[in-house]
PDB file of N, CA, C and O in Angstrom:
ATOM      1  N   UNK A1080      61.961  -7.697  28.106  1.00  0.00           N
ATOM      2  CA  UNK A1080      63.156  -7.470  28.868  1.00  0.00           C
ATOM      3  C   UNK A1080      63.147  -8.376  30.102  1.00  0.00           C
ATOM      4  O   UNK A1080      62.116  -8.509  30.762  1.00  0.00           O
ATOM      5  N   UNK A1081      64.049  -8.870  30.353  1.00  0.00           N
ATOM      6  CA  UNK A1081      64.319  -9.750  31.249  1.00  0.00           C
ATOM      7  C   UNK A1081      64.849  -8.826  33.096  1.00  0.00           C
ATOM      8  O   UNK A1081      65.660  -7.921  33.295  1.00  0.00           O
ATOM      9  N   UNK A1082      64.216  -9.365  33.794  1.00  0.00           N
ATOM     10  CA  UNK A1082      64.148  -8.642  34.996  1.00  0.00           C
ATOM     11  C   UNK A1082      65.228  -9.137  35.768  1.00  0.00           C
ATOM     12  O   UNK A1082      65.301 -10.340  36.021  1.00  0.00           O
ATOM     13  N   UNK A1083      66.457  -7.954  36.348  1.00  0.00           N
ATOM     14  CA  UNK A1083      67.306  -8.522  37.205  1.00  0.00           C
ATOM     15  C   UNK A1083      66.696  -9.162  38.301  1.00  0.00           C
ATOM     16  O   UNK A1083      65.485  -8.951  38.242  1.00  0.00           O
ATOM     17  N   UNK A1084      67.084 -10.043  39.549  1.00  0.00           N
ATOM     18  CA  UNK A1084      67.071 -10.864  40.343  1.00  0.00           C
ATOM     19  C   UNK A1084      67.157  -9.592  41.216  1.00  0.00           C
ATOM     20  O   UNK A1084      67.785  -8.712  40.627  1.00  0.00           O
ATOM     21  N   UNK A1085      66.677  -9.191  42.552  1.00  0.00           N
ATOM     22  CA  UNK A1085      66.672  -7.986  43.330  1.00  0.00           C
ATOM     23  C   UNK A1085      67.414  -8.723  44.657  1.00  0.00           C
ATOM     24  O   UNK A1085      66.985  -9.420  45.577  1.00  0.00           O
ATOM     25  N   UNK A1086      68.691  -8.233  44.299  1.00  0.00           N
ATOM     26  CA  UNK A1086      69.712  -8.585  45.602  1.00  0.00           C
ATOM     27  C   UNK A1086      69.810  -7.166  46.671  1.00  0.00           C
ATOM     28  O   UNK A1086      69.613  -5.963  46.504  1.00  0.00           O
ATOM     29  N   UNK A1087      70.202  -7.978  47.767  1.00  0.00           N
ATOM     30  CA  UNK A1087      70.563  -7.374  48.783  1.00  0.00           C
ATOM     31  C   UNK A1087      71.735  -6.402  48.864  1.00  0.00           C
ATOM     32  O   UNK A1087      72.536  -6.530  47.939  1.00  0.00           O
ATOM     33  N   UNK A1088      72.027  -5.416  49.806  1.00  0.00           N
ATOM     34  CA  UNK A1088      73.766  -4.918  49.348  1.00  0.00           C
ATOM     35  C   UNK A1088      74.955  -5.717  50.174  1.00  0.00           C
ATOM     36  O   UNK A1088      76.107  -5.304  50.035  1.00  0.00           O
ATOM     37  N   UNK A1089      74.788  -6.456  50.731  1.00  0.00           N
ATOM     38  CA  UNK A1089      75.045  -7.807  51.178  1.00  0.00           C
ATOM     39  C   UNK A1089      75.754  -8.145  50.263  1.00  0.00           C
ATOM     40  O   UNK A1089      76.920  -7.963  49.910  1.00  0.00           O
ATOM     41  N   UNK A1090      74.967  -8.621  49.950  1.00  0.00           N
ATOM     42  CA  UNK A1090      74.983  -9.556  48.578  1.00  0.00           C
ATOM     43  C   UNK A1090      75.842  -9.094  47.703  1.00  0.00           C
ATOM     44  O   UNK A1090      77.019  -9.435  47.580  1.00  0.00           O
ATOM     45  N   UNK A1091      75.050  -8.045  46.880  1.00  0.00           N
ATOM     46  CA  UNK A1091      76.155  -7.298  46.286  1.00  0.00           C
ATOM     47  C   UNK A1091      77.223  -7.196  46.248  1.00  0.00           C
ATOM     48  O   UNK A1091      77.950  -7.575  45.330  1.00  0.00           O
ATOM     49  N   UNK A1092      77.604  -6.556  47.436  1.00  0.00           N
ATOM     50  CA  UNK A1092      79.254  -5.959  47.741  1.00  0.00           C
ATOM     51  C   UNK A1092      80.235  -6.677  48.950  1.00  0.00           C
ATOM     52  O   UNK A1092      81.122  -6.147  49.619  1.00  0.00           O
ATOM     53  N   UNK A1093      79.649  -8.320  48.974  1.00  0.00           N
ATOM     54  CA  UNK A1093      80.343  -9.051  49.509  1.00  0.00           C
ATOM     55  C   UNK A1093      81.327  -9.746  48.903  1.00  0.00           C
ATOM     56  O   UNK A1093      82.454  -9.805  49.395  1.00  0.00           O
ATOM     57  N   UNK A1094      80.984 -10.374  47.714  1.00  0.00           N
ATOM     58  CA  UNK A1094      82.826 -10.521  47.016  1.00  0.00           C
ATOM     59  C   UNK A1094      83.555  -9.413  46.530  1.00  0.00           C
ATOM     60  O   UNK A1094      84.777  -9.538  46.446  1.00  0.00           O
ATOM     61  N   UNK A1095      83.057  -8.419  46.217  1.00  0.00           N
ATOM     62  CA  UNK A1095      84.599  -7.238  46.337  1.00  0.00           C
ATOM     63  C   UNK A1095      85.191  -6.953  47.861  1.00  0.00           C
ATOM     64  O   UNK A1095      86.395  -6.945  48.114  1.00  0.00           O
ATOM     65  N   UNK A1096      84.517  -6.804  48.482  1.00  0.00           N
ATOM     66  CA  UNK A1096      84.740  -6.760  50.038  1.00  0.00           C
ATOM     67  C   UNK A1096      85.946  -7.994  50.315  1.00  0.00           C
ATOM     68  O   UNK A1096      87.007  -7.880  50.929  1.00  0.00           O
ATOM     69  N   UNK A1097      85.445  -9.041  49.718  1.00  0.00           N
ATOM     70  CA  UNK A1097      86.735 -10.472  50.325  1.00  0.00           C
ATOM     71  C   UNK A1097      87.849 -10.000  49.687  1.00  0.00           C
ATOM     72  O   UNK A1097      89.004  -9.918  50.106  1.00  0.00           O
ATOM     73  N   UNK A1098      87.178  -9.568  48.170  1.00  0.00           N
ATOM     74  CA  UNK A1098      88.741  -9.369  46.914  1.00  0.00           C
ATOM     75  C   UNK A1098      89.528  -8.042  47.923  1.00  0.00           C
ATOM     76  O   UNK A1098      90.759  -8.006  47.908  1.00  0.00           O
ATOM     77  N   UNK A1099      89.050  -7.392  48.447  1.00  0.00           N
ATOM     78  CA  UNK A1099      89.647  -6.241  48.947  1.00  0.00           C
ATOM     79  C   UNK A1099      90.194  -6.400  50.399  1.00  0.00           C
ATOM     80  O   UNK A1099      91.076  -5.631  50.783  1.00  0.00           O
ATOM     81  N   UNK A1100      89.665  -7.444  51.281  1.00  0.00           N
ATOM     82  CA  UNK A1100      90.657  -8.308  52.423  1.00  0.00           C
ATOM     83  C   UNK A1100      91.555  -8.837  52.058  1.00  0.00           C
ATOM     84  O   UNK A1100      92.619  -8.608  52.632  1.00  0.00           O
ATOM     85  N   UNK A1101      91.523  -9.630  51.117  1.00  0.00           N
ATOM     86  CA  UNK A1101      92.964 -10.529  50.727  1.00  0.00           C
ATOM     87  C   UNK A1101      93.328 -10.111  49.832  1.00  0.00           C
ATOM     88  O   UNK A1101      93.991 -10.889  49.146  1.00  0.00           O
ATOM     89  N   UNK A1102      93.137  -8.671  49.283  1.00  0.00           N
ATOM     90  CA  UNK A1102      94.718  -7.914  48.857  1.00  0.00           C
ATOM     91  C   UNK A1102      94.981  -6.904  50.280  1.00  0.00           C
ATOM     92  O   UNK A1102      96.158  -6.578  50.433  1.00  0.00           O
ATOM     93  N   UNK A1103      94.319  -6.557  50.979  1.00  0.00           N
ATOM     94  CA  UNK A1103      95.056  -5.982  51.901  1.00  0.00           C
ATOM     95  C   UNK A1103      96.155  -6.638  52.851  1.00  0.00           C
ATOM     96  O   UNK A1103      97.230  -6.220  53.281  1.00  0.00           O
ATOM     97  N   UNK A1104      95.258  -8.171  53.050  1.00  0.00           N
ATOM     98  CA  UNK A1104      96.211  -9.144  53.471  1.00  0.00           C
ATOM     99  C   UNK A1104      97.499  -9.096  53.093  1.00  0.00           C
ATOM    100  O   UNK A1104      98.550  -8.849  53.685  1.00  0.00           O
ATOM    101  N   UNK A1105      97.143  -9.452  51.717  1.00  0.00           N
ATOM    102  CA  UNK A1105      98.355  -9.780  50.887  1.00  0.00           C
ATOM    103  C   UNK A1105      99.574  -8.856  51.232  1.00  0.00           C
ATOM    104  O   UNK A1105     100.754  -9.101  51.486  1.00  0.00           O
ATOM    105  N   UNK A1106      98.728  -7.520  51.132  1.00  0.00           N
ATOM    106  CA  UNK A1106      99.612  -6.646  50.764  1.00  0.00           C
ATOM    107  C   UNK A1106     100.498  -6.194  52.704  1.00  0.00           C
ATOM    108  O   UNK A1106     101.583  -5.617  52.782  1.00  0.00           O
ATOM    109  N   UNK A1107      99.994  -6.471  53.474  1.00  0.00           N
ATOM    110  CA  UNK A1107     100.217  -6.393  54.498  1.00  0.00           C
ATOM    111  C   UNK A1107     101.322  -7.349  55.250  1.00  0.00           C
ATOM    112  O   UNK A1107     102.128  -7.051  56.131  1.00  0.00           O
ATOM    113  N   UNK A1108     101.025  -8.867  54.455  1.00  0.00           N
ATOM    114  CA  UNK A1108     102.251  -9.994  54.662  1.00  0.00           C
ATOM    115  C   UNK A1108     103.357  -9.501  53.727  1.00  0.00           C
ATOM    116  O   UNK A1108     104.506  -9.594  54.160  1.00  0.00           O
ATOM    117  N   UNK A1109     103.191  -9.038  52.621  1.00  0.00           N
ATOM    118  CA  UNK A1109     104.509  -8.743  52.264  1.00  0.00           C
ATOM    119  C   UNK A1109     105.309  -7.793  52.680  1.00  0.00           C
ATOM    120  O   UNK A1109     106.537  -7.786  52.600  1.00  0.00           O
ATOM    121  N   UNK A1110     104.784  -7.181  53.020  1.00  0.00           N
ATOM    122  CA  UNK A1110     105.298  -5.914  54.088  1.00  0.00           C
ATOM    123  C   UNK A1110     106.130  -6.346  54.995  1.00  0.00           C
ATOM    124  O   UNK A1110     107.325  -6.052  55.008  1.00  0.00           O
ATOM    125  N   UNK A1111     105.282  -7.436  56.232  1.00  0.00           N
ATOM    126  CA  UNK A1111     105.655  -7.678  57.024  1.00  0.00           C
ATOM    127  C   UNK A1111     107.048  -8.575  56.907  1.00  0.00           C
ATOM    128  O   UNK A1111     107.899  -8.484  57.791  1.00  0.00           O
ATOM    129  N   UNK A1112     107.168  -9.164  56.133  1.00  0.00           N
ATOM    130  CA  UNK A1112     108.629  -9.749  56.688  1.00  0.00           C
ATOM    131  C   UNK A1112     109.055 -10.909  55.259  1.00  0.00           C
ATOM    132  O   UNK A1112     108.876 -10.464  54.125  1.00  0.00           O
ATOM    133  N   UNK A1113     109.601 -12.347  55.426  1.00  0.00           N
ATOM    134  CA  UNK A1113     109.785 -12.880  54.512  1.00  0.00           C
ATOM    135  C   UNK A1113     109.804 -14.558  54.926  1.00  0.00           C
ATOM    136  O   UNK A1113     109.351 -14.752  56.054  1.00  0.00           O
ATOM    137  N   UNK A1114     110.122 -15.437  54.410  1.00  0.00           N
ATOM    138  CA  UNK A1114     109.648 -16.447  54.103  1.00  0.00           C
ATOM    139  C   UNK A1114     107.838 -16.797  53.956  1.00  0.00           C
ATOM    140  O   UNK A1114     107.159 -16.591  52.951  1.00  0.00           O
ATOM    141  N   UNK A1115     107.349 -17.388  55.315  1.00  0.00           N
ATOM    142  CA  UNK A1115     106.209 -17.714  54.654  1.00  0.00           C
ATOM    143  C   UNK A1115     105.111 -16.470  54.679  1.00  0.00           C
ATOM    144  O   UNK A1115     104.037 -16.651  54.105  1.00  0.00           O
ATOM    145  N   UNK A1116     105.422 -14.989  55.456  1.00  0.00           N
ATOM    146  CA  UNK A1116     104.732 -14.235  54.814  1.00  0.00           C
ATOM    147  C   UNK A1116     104.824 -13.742  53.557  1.00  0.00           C
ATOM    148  O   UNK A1116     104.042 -12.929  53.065  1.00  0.00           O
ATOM    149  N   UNK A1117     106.073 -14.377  52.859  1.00  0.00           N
ATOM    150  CA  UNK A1117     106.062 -14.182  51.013  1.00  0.00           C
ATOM    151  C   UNK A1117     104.801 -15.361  50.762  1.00  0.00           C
ATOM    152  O   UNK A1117     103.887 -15.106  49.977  1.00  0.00           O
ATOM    153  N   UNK A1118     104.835 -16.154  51.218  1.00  0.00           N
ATOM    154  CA  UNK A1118     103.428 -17.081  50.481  1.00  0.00           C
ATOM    155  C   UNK A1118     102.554 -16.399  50.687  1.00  0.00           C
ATOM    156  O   UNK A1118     101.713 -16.134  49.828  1.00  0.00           O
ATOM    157  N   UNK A1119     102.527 -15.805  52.243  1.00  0.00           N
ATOM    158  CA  UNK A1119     101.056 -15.270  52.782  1.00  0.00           C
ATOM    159  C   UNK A1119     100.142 -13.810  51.715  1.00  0.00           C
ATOM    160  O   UNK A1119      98.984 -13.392  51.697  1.00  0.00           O
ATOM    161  N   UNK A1120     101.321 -13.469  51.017  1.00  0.00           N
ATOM    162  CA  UNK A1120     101.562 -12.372  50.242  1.00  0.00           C
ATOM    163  C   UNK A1120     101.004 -12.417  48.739  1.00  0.00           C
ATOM    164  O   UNK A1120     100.075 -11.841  48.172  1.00  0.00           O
ATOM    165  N   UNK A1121     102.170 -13.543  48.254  1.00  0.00           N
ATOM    166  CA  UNK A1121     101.451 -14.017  47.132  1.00  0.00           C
ATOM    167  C   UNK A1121     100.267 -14.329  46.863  1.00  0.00           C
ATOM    168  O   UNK A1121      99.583 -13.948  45.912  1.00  0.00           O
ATOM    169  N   UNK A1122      99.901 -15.305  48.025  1.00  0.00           N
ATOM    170  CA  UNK A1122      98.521 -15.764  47.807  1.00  0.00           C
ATOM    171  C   UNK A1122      97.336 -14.815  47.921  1.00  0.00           C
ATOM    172  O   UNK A1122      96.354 -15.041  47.214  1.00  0.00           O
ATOM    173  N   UNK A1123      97.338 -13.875  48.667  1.00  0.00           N
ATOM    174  CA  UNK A1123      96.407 -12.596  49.012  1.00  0.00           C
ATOM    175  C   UNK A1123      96.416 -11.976  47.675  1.00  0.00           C
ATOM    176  O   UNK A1123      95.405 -11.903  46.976  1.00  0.00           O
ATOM    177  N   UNK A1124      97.801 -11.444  47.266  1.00  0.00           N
ATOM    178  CA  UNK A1124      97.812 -10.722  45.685  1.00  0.00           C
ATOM    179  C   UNK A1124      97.053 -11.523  44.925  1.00  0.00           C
ATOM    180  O   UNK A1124      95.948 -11.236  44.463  1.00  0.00           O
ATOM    181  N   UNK A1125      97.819 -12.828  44.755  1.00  0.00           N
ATOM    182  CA  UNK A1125      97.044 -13.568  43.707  1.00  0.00           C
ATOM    183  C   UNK A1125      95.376 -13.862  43.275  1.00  0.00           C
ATOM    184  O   UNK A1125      94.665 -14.146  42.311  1.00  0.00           O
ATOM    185  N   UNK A1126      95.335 -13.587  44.653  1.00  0.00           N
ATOM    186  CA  UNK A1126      93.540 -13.751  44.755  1.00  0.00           C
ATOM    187  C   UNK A1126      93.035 -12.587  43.793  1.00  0.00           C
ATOM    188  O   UNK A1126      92.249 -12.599  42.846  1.00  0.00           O
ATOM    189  N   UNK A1127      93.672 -11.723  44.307  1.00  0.00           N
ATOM    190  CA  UNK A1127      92.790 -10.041  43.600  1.00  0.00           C
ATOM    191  C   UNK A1127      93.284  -9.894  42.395  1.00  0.00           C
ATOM    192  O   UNK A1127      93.565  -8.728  42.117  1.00  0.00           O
ATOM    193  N   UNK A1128      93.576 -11.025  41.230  1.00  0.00           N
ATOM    194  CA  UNK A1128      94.122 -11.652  39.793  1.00  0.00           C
ATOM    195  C   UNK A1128      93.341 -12.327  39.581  1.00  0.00           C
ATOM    196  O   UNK A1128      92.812 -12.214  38.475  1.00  0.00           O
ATOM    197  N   UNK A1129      92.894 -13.287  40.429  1.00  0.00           N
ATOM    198  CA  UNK A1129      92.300 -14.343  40.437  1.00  0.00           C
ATOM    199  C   UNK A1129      91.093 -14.403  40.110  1.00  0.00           C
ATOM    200  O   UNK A1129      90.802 -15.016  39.083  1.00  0.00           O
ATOM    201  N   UNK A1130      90.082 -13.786  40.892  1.00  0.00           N
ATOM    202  CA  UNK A1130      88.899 -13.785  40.973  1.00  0.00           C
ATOM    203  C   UNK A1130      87.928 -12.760  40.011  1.00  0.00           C
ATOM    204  O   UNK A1130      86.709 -12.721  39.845  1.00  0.00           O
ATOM    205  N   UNK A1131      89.100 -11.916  39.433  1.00  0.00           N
ATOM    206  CA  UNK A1131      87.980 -11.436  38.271  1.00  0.00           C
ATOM    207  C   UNK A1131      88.109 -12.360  37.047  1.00  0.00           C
ATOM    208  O   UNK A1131      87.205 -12.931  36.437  1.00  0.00           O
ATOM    209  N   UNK A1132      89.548 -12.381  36.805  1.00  0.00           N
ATOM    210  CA  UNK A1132      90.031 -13.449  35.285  1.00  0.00           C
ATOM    211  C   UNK A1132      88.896 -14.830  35.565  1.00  0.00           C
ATOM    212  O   UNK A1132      88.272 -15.102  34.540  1.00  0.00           O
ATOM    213  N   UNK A1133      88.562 -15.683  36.730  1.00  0.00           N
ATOM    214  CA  UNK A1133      87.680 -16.124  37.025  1.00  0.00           C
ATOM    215  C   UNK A1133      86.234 -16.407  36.523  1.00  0.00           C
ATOM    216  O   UNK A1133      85.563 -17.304  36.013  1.00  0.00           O
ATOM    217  N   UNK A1134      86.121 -14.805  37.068  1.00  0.00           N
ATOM    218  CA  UNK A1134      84.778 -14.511  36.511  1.00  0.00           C
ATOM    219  C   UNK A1134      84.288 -13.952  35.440  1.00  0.00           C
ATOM    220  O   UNK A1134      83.067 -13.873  35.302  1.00  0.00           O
ATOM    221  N   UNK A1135      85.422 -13.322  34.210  1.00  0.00           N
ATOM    222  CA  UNK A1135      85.249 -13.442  33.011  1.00  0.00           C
ATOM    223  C   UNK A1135      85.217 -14.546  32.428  1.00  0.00           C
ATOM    224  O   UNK A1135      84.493 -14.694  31.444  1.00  0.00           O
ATOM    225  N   UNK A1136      85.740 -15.223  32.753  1.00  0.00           N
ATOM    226  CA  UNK A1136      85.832 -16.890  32.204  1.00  0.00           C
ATOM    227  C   UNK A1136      84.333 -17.232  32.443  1.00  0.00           C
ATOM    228  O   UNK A1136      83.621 -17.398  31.453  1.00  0.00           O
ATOM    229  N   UNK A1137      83.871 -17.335  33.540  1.00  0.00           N
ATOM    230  CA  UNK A1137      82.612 -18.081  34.103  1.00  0.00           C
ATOM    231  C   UNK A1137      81.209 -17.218  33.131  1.00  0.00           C
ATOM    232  O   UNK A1137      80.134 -17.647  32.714  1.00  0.00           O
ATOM    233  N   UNK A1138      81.789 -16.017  33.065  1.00  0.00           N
ATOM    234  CA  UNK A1138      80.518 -14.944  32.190  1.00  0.00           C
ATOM    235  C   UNK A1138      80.439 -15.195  30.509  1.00  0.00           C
ATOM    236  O   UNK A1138      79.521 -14.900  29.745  1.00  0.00           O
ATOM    237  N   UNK A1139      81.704 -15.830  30.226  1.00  0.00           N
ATOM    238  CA  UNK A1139      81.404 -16.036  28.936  1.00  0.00           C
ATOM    239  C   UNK A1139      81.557 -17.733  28.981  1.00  0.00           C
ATOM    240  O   UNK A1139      82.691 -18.199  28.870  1.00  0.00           O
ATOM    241  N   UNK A1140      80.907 -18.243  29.072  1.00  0.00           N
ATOM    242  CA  UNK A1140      80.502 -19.849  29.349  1.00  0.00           C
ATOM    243  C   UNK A1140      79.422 -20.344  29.448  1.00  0.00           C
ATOM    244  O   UNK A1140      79.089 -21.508  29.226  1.00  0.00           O
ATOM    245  N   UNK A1141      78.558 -19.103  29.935  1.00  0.00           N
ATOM    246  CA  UNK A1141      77.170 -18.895  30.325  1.00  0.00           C
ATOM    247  C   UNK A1141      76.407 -18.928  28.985  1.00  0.00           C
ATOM    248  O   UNK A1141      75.185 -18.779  28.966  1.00  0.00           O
TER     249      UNK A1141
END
């Protein structure tokens, strides 16, 4: 059996932590108003789409 790598919780639970800033972001510019907090919006949402589809991609490549 192959031995996990012994991370930190740092480590760990620092990219859900970002995924979970920039949808709050996100979700907070769209709230707030319109023109470029619609980008500011999109782009925050989009991230928390982004970064798992991402990393299924990257897990089966491996």
């Amino acid at each position: 059996m192959i031995k996990a790598p012994h991370l930190s919780l740092g480590a760990i639970f620092a990219a859900p932590a970002i995924v979970a800033v920039l949808s709050l972001t996100g979700l907070v510019a769209a709230l707030i108003g319109d023109g470029a907090w619609d980008v500011v919006g999109w782009l925050g949402l989009g991230a928390s789409v982004a970064v798992p589809a991402w990393a299924l991609v990257a897990r089966r490549h491996r």
